[in-house]
GROMACS .gro file of C-alpha atoms in nm:
model
  361
    1UNK     CA    1  -2.845   3.429   2.097
    2UNK     CA    2  -3.111   3.247   2.299
    3UNK     CA    3  -3.139   2.978   2.033
    4UNK     CA    4  -2.764   2.923   2.025
    5UNK     CA    5  -2.728   2.892   2.403
    6UNK     CA    6  -3.024   2.655   2.425
    7UNK     CA    7  -2.886   2.439   2.142
    8UNK     CA    8  -2.576   2.365   2.349
    9UNK     CA    9  -2.791   2.159   2.589
   10UNK     CA   10  -2.910   1.927   2.311
   11UNK     CA   11  -2.750   1.581   2.271
   12UNK     CA   12  -2.439   1.586   2.051
   13UNK     CA   13  -2.428   1.967   2.043
   14UNK     CA   14  -2.048   1.972   2.064
   15UNK     CA   15  -2.011   1.693   1.808
   16UNK     CA   16  -2.234   1.888   1.570
   17UNK     CA   17  -2.039   2.211   1.609
   18UNK     CA   18  -1.702   2.043   1.571
   19UNK     CA   19  -1.815   1.840   1.270
   20UNK     CA   20  -1.942   2.152   1.093
   21UNK     CA   21  -1.614   2.335   1.159
   22UNK     CA   22  -1.407   2.040   1.036
   23UNK     CA   23  -1.610   1.993   0.719
   24UNK     CA   24  -1.610   2.365   0.645
   25UNK     CA   25  -1.229   2.385   0.663
   26UNK     CA   26  -1.193   2.070   0.455
   27UNK     CA   27  -1.430   2.214   0.193
   28UNK     CA   28  -1.226   2.534   0.167
   29UNK     CA   29  -0.913   2.319   0.133
   30UNK     CA   30  -1.057   2.106  -0.149
   31UNK     CA   31  -1.178   2.417  -0.330
   32UNK     CA   32  -0.826   2.558  -0.305
   33UNK     CA   33  -0.685   2.232  -0.441
   34UNK     CA   34  -0.918   2.253  -0.740
   35UNK     CA   35  -0.828   2.615  -0.811
   36UNK     CA   36  -0.453   2.564  -0.767
   37UNK     CA   37  -0.398   2.216  -0.908
   38UNK     CA   38  -0.683   2.145  -1.149
   39UNK     CA   39  -0.751   2.482  -1.308
   40UNK     CA   40  -0.392   2.604  -1.325
   41UNK     CA   41  -0.194   2.290  -1.397
   42UNK     CA   42  -0.181   2.070  -1.707
   43UNK     CA   43  -0.334   1.732  -1.634
   44UNK     CA   44  -0.343   1.417  -1.840
   45UNK     CA   45  -0.682   1.251  -1.874
   46UNK     CA   46  -0.606   0.990  -1.607
   47UNK     CA   47  -0.406   1.213  -1.375
   48UNK     CA   48  -0.569   1.190  -1.032
   49UNK     CA   49  -0.293   1.363  -0.835
   50UNK     CA   50  -0.510   1.663  -0.736
   51UNK     CA   51  -0.769   1.423  -0.596
   52UNK     CA   52  -0.494   1.239  -0.408
   53UNK     CA   53  -0.363   1.563  -0.259
   54UNK     CA   54  -0.712   1.678  -0.166
   55UNK     CA   55  -0.813   1.343  -0.018
   56UNK     CA   56  -0.510   1.315   0.207
   57UNK     CA   57  -0.504   1.680   0.314
   58UNK     CA   58  -0.878   1.700   0.386
   59UNK     CA   59  -0.869   1.378   0.588
   60UNK     CA   60  -0.571   1.512   0.783
   61UNK     CA   61  -0.758   1.832   0.869
   62UNK     CA   62  -1.077   1.657   0.982
   63UNK     CA   63  -0.887   1.389   1.174
   64UNK     CA   64  -0.669   1.649   1.350
   65UNK     CA   65  -0.974   1.839   1.471
   66UNK     CA   66  -1.163   1.527   1.581
   67UNK     CA   67  -0.863   1.390   1.769
   68UNK     CA   68  -0.811   1.720   1.950
   69UNK     CA   69  -1.171   1.728   2.078
   70UNK     CA   70  -1.254   1.356   2.102
   71UNK     CA   71  -0.915   1.183   2.148
   72UNK     CA   72  -1.066   0.846   2.238
   73UNK     CA   73  -1.291   0.823   1.932
   74UNK     CA   74  -1.169   0.592   1.651
   75UNK     CA   75  -1.202   0.699   1.288
   76UNK     CA   76  -1.298   0.502   0.978
   77UNK     CA   77  -1.134   0.694   0.692
   78UNK     CA   78  -1.068   0.631   0.327
   79UNK     CA   79  -0.693   0.700   0.326
   80UNK     CA   80  -0.375   0.593   0.507
   81UNK     CA   81  -0.031   0.748   0.495
   82UNK     CA   82   0.179   0.441   0.412
   83UNK     CA   83   0.289   0.565   0.068
   84UNK     CA   84   0.348   0.916   0.197
   85UNK     CA   85   0.599   0.787   0.451
   86UNK     CA   86   0.815   0.638   0.176
   87UNK     CA   87   1.099   0.844   0.032
   88UNK     CA   88   0.944   0.827  -0.314
   89UNK     CA   89   0.639   1.010  -0.181
   90UNK     CA   90   0.817   1.315  -0.039
   91UNK     CA   91   0.698   1.555  -0.309
   92UNK     CA   92   0.335   1.461  -0.263
   93UNK     CA   93   0.381   1.451   0.114
   94UNK     CA   94   0.521   1.806   0.131
   95UNK     CA   95   0.232   1.942  -0.073
   96UNK     CA   96  -0.027   1.767   0.145
   97UNK     CA   97   0.131   1.890   0.469
   98UNK     CA   98   0.143   2.247   0.338
   99UNK     CA   99  -0.223   2.243   0.233
  100UNK     CA  100  -0.342   2.079   0.555
  101UNK     CA  101  -0.163   2.335   0.768
  102UNK     CA  102  -0.298   2.622   0.559
  103UNK     CA  103  -0.648   2.496   0.639
  104UNK     CA  104  -0.578   2.438   1.008
  105UNK     CA  105  -0.421   2.777   1.078
  106UNK     CA  106  -0.681   2.982   0.891
  107UNK     CA  107  -0.859   3.258   1.079
  108UNK     CA  108  -1.135   3.150   1.316
  109UNK     CA  109  -1.485   3.166   1.175
  110UNK     CA  110  -1.830   3.178   1.328
  111UNK     CA  111  -1.856   2.910   1.599
  112UNK     CA  112  -1.489   2.808   1.579
  113UNK     CA  113  -1.282   2.742   1.891
  114UNK     CA  114  -0.904   2.740   1.927
  115UNK     CA  115  -0.936   2.443   2.163
  116UNK     CA  116  -1.027   2.237   1.855
  117UNK     CA  117  -0.675   2.275   1.715
  118UNK     CA  118  -0.762   2.540   1.458
  119UNK     CA  119  -0.669   2.903   1.405
  120UNK     CA  120  -0.342   3.097   1.381
  121UNK     CA  121  -0.049   2.924   1.550
  122UNK     CA  122  -0.199   2.573   1.528
  123UNK     CA  123   0.042   2.441   1.264
  124UNK     CA  124   0.118   2.068   1.285
  125UNK     CA  125   0.446   1.890   1.218
  126UNK     CA  126   0.483   1.655   0.923
  127UNK     CA  127   0.464   1.353   1.152
  128UNK     CA  128   0.149   1.485   1.320
  129UNK     CA  129  -0.019   1.528   0.981
  130UNK     CA  130   0.075   1.175   0.874
  131UNK     CA  131  -0.045   1.035   1.205
  132UNK     CA  132  -0.374   1.219   1.160
  133UNK     CA  133  -0.423   1.052   0.822
  134UNK     CA  134  -0.338   0.711   0.965
  135UNK     CA  135  -0.595   0.746   1.241
  136UNK     CA  136  -0.855   0.660   0.978
  137UNK     CA  137  -0.758   0.291   0.980
  138UNK     CA  138  -1.021   0.175   1.232
  139UNK     CA  139  -1.196  -0.145   1.125
  140UNK     CA  140  -1.543  -0.038   1.239
  141UNK     CA  141  -1.786  -0.260   1.425
  142UNK     CA  142  -2.117  -0.289   1.601
  143UNK     CA  143  -2.039  -0.125   1.936
  144UNK     CA  144  -1.899   0.204   2.059
  145UNK     CA  145  -1.838   0.544   1.906
  146UNK     CA  146  -1.666   0.601   1.573
  147UNK     CA  147  -1.643   0.869   1.308
  148UNK     CA  148  -1.645   0.812   0.932
  149UNK     CA  149  -1.464   1.045   0.692
  150UNK     CA  150  -1.497   1.065   0.314
  151UNK     CA  151  -1.267   1.358   0.233
  152UNK     CA  152  -1.363   1.387  -0.136
  153UNK     CA  153  -1.673   1.190  -0.229
  154UNK     CA  154  -1.723   1.207  -0.605
  155UNK     CA  155  -1.368   1.233  -0.739
  156UNK     CA  156  -1.467   1.263  -1.104
  157UNK     CA  157  -1.717   1.534  -1.022
  158UNK     CA  158  -1.441   1.713  -0.834
  159UNK     CA  159  -1.208   1.699  -1.135
  160UNK     CA  160  -1.484   1.824  -1.366
  161UNK     CA  161  -1.558   2.117  -1.136
  162UNK     CA  162  -1.904   1.973  -1.074
  163UNK     CA  163  -2.056   1.808  -0.767
  164UNK     CA  164  -1.851   1.645  -0.494
  165UNK     CA  165  -1.885   1.636  -0.117
  166UNK     CA  166  -1.683   1.631   0.203
  167UNK     CA  167  -1.862   1.388   0.433
  168UNK     CA  168  -1.843   1.318   0.806
  169UNK     CA  169  -2.057   1.112   1.042
  170UNK     CA  170  -2.065   0.997   1.401
  171UNK     CA  171  -2.186   0.639   1.452
  172UNK     CA  172  -2.262   0.498   1.797
  173UNK     CA  173  -2.346   0.130   1.840
  174UNK     CA  174  -2.403   0.098   1.461
  175UNK     CA  175  -2.656   0.387   1.458
  176UNK     CA  176  -2.572   0.713   1.283
  177UNK     CA  177  -2.617   1.000   1.528
  178UNK     CA  178  -2.460   1.296   1.345
  179UNK     CA  179  -2.410   1.358   0.974
  180UNK     CA  180  -2.248   1.653   0.797
  181UNK     CA  181  -2.210   1.686   0.420
  182UNK     CA  182  -2.027   1.982   0.267
  183UNK     CA  183  -2.098   2.057  -0.101
  184UNK     CA  184  -1.879   2.346  -0.226
  185UNK     CA  185  -2.028   2.352  -0.578
  186UNK     CA  186  -2.396   2.304  -0.498
  187UNK     CA  187  -2.633   2.598  -0.537
  188UNK     CA  188  -2.752   2.732  -0.203
  189UNK     CA  189  -3.101   2.769  -0.349
  190UNK     CA  190  -3.177   2.629  -0.697
  191UNK     CA  191  -3.471   2.871  -0.725
  192UNK     CA  192  -3.234   3.164  -0.667
  193UNK     CA  193  -2.905   3.078  -0.842
  194UNK     CA  194  -2.771   3.431  -0.794
  195UNK     CA  195  -2.734   3.365  -0.420
  196UNK     CA  196  -2.430   3.152  -0.497
  197UNK     CA  197  -2.285   2.809  -0.430
  198UNK     CA  198  -2.159   2.620  -0.130
  199UNK     CA  199  -2.376   2.453   0.132
  200UNK     CA  200  -2.336   2.231   0.436
  201UNK     CA  201  -2.609   1.981   0.521
  202UNK     CA  202  -2.638   1.884   0.888
  203UNK     CA  203  -2.846   1.625   1.071
  204UNK     CA  204  -2.852   1.503   1.431
  205UNK     CA  205  -3.064   1.206   1.539
  206UNK     CA  206  -3.400   1.328   1.663
  207UNK     CA  207  -3.321   1.694   1.589
  208UNK     CA  208  -3.408   1.723   1.221
  209UNK     CA  209  -3.208   1.812   0.910
  210UNK     CA  210  -3.074   2.156   0.826
  211UNK     CA  211  -2.877   2.350   0.570
  212UNK     CA  212  -2.630   2.635   0.620
  213UNK     CA  213  -2.407   2.823   0.382
  214UNK     CA  214  -2.051   2.703   0.342
  215UNK     CA  215  -1.902   3.046   0.401
  216UNK     CA  216  -2.101   3.092   0.720
  217UNK     CA  217  -2.248   3.431   0.630
  218UNK     CA  218  -2.589   3.312   0.518
  219UNK     CA  219  -2.770   3.352   0.847
  220UNK     CA  220  -2.926   3.079   1.057
  221UNK     CA  221  -2.981   2.710   0.995
  222UNK     CA  222  -3.258   2.638   0.742
  223UNK     CA  223  -3.474   2.337   0.837
  224UNK     CA  224  -3.516   2.076   0.564
  225UNK     CA  225  -3.818   1.859   0.498
  226UNK     CA  226  -3.894   1.631   0.204
  227UNK     CA  227  -4.226   1.751   0.060
  228UNK     CA  228  -4.515   1.528  -0.035
  229UNK     CA  229  -4.517   1.440  -0.404
  230UNK     CA  230  -4.709   1.218  -0.642
  231UNK     CA  231  -4.501   0.921  -0.750
  232UNK     CA  232  -4.543   1.015  -1.118
  233UNK     CA  233  -4.378   1.352  -1.046
  234UNK     CA  234  -4.054   1.196  -0.921
  235UNK     CA  235  -3.721   1.275  -1.082
  236UNK     CA  236  -3.477   1.006  -0.973
  237UNK     CA  237  -3.145   1.120  -0.834
  238UNK     CA  238  -2.870   0.892  -0.959
  239UNK     CA  239  -2.494   0.874  -1.010
  240UNK     CA  240  -2.327   1.018  -1.318
  241UNK     CA  241  -2.102   0.716  -1.355
  242UNK     CA  242  -2.265   0.398  -1.486
  243UNK     CA  243  -2.008   0.196  -1.291
  244UNK     CA  244  -2.162   0.324  -0.967
  245UNK     CA  245  -2.528   0.258  -1.038
  246UNK     CA  246  -2.726   0.088  -1.313
  247UNK     CA  247  -2.895   0.355  -1.525
  248UNK     CA  248  -3.086   0.094  -1.725
  249UNK     CA  249  -3.228  -0.060  -1.408
  250UNK     CA  250  -3.334   0.282  -1.285
  251UNK     CA  251  -3.497   0.344  -1.621
  252UNK     CA  252  -3.704   0.028  -1.583
  253UNK     CA  253  -3.812   0.137  -1.234
  254UNK     CA  254  -3.920   0.471  -1.380
  255UNK     CA  255  -4.122   0.290  -1.645
  256UNK     CA  256  -4.298   0.073  -1.387
  257UNK     CA  257  -4.396   0.385  -1.193
  258UNK     CA  258  -4.498   0.582  -1.505
  259UNK     CA  259  -4.232   0.840  -1.425
  260UNK     CA  260  -4.154   1.053  -1.729
  261UNK     CA  261  -3.924   1.313  -1.580
  262UNK     CA  262  -3.555   1.287  -1.667
  263UNK     CA  263  -3.324   1.170  -1.389
  264UNK     CA  264  -3.106   1.418  -1.203
  265UNK     CA  265  -2.749   1.292  -1.229
  266UNK     CA  266  -2.469   1.412  -1.006
  267UNK     CA  267  -2.171   1.268  -0.825
  268UNK     CA  268  -2.133   1.219  -0.449
  269UNK     CA  269  -2.358   1.237  -0.144
  270UNK     CA  270  -2.478   1.573  -0.272
  271UNK     CA  271  -2.767   1.358  -0.399
  272UNK     CA  272  -2.873   1.287  -0.042
  273UNK     CA  273  -2.864   1.659   0.032
  274UNK     CA  274  -3.075   1.742  -0.271
  275UNK     CA  275  -3.328   1.475  -0.174
  276UNK     CA  276  -3.348   1.612   0.180
  277UNK     CA  277  -3.436   1.960   0.056
  278UNK     CA  278  -3.699   1.840  -0.190
  279UNK     CA  279  -3.517   1.796  -0.520
  280UNK     CA  280  -3.589   1.478  -0.710
  281UNK     CA  281  -3.788   1.292  -0.440
  282UNK     CA  282  -3.605   0.959  -0.473
  283UNK     CA  283  -3.247   0.829  -0.496
  284UNK     CA  284  -3.153   0.489  -0.634
  285UNK     CA  285  -2.811   0.325  -0.624
  286UNK     CA  286  -2.843  -0.032  -0.745
  287UNK     CA  287  -2.548  -0.270  -0.786
  288UNK     CA  288  -2.388  -0.287  -1.130
  289UNK     CA  289  -2.206  -0.615  -1.067
  290UNK     CA  290  -2.122  -0.884  -0.817
  291UNK     CA  291  -1.862  -0.838  -0.545
  292UNK     CA  292  -1.858  -0.464  -0.477
  293UNK     CA  293  -1.947  -0.365  -0.122
  294UNK     CA  294  -2.060  -0.016  -0.038
  295UNK     CA  295  -1.841   0.168   0.214
  296UNK     CA  296  -2.005   0.302   0.527
  297UNK     CA  297  -1.854   0.649   0.475
  298UNK     CA  298  -2.036   0.672   0.140
  299UNK     CA  299  -2.381   0.652   0.301
  300UNK     CA  300  -2.380   0.717   0.677
  301UNK     CA  301  -2.409   1.100   0.661
  302UNK     CA  302  -2.667   1.087   0.381
  303UNK     CA  303  -2.867   0.819   0.558
  304UNK     CA  304  -2.931   1.029   0.868
  305UNK     CA  305  -2.982   1.345   0.664
  306UNK     CA  306  -3.268   1.192   0.463
  307UNK     CA  307  -3.424   1.022   0.765
  308UNK     CA  308  -3.418   1.343   0.968
  309UNK     CA  309  -3.575   1.527   0.672
  310UNK     CA  310  -3.868   1.286   0.690
  311UNK     CA  311  -3.754   1.029   0.437
  312UNK     CA  312  -3.681   0.657   0.443
  313UNK     CA  313  -3.355   0.486   0.344
  314UNK     CA  314  -3.341   0.109   0.290
  315UNK     CA  315  -3.177  -0.148   0.071
  316UNK     CA  316  -3.372  -0.319  -0.208
  317UNK     CA  317  -3.512  -0.571   0.041
  318UNK     CA  318  -3.666  -0.292   0.246
  319UNK     CA  319  -3.413  -0.337   0.528
  320UNK     CA  320  -3.239  -0.039   0.693
  321UNK     CA  321  -2.874   0.009   0.600
  322UNK     CA  322  -2.654  -0.169   0.856
  323UNK     CA  323  -2.350   0.029   0.969
  324UNK     CA  324  -2.228  -0.240   1.210
  325UNK     CA  325  -2.055  -0.476   0.967
  326UNK     CA  326  -1.723  -0.291   0.972
  327UNK     CA  327  -1.594  -0.065   0.698
  328UNK     CA  328  -1.862  -0.178   0.450
  329UNK     CA  329  -2.237  -0.229   0.448
  330UNK     CA  330  -2.189  -0.601   0.389
  331UNK     CA  331  -2.349  -0.776   0.092
  332UNK     CA  332  -2.464  -0.516  -0.160
  333UNK     CA  333  -2.843  -0.496  -0.193
  334UNK     CA  334  -2.840  -0.139  -0.322
  335UNK     CA  335  -2.985   0.177  -0.174
  336UNK     CA  336  -3.341   0.309  -0.207
  337UNK     CA  337  -3.402   0.651  -0.051
  338UNK     CA  338  -3.724   0.850  -0.085
  339UNK     CA  339  -3.985   1.053   0.093
  340UNK     CA  340  -4.224   0.861   0.318
  341UNK     CA  341  -4.513   0.915   0.078
  342UNK     CA  342  -4.349   0.733  -0.212
  343UNK     CA  343  -4.083   0.504  -0.065
  344UNK     CA  344  -4.304   0.194  -0.052
  345UNK     CA  345  -4.410   0.243  -0.415
  346UNK     CA  346  -4.052   0.298  -0.532
  347UNK     CA  347  -3.934  -0.005  -0.335
  348UNK     CA  348  -4.206  -0.225  -0.487
  349UNK     CA  349  -4.101  -0.114  -0.836
  350UNK     CA  350  -3.736  -0.182  -0.755
  351UNK     CA  351  -3.822  -0.532  -0.638
  352UNK     CA  352  -4.034  -0.601  -0.948
  353UNK     CA  353  -3.757  -0.480  -1.178
  354UNK     CA  354  -3.514  -0.704  -0.989
  355UNK     CA  355  -3.741  -1.004  -1.036
  356UNK     CA  356  -3.763  -0.931  -1.408
  357UNK     CA  357  -3.384  -0.923  -1.433
  358UNK     CA  358  -3.355  -1.256  -1.254
  359UNK     CA  359  -3.612  -1.411  -1.488
  360UNK     CA  360  -3.407  -1.303  -1.790
  361UNK     CA  361  -3.081  -1.441  -1.648
   0.00000   0.00000   0.00000
């Protein structure tokens, strides 16, 4: 009790609490979408409708809560409700509104507050849900407060029943101050798989990184710290999809570092969470082509999580990620994240592999 009361005097204490509550409800919503719409309905190979429903509904839930507590804060979100407002979208719209309200009116959990617009009796109208989704249209920028929402990061992982994440961050003057990543399918403790799945990673600038259980019954916050490791013992964390990150480039980096361990491949910002708690030791996401720009919502929560766990996150030039360009990180120089002990070595190998590629071109 003493720890909880003291924590409320820390900077961004309210933002942290609200962000955890919002992500937790959105995680339960997306899990329900998977169980109702993916497991129990016939899908064609390219049918992404469950992802669409989950994306919209989860963004609506998070946006509703944020707007209730921080009404002046703009939001950079992945979705907008334009198509849902059209008559042709009424079927999808009705389903999204139903799911969003189910999440919002659910019973209060540990740390929840009815003043945040959640709990029994807090149902929203259709127009309020659509407005909540549309609040994610902020263009971003270098000054002021803003939140970023990625309602389902790792859509293919979501559809496979594997790793995906619900991601939320608070950015102030282009610096990430709060990051929360919910991972419904991630083991709470890989060394003890019987404990179950579902974790939330949390980081606040200057206050460290932590992990809690998704269901809220796993006790207190567990501090996270990236352990020291020899560079040859690294297992690189990387994306499952080759369109997201160059596996061959990562393989060359491994060769330059004499790394023999197989990479750990998973979708979403769950990779940042795994790195923060000591799995893998390094994460690479190098461009696979020209023109694609990374979105700020894909990296802001993970960036602060790794830094607060004692790691370093840069691009391939060794520069910090810049969250002040707008909705993207600007020109794509990739992402190199690792513990402090090995980051410089990994970065040097990345740069050498890049020079080799240029020489071949």
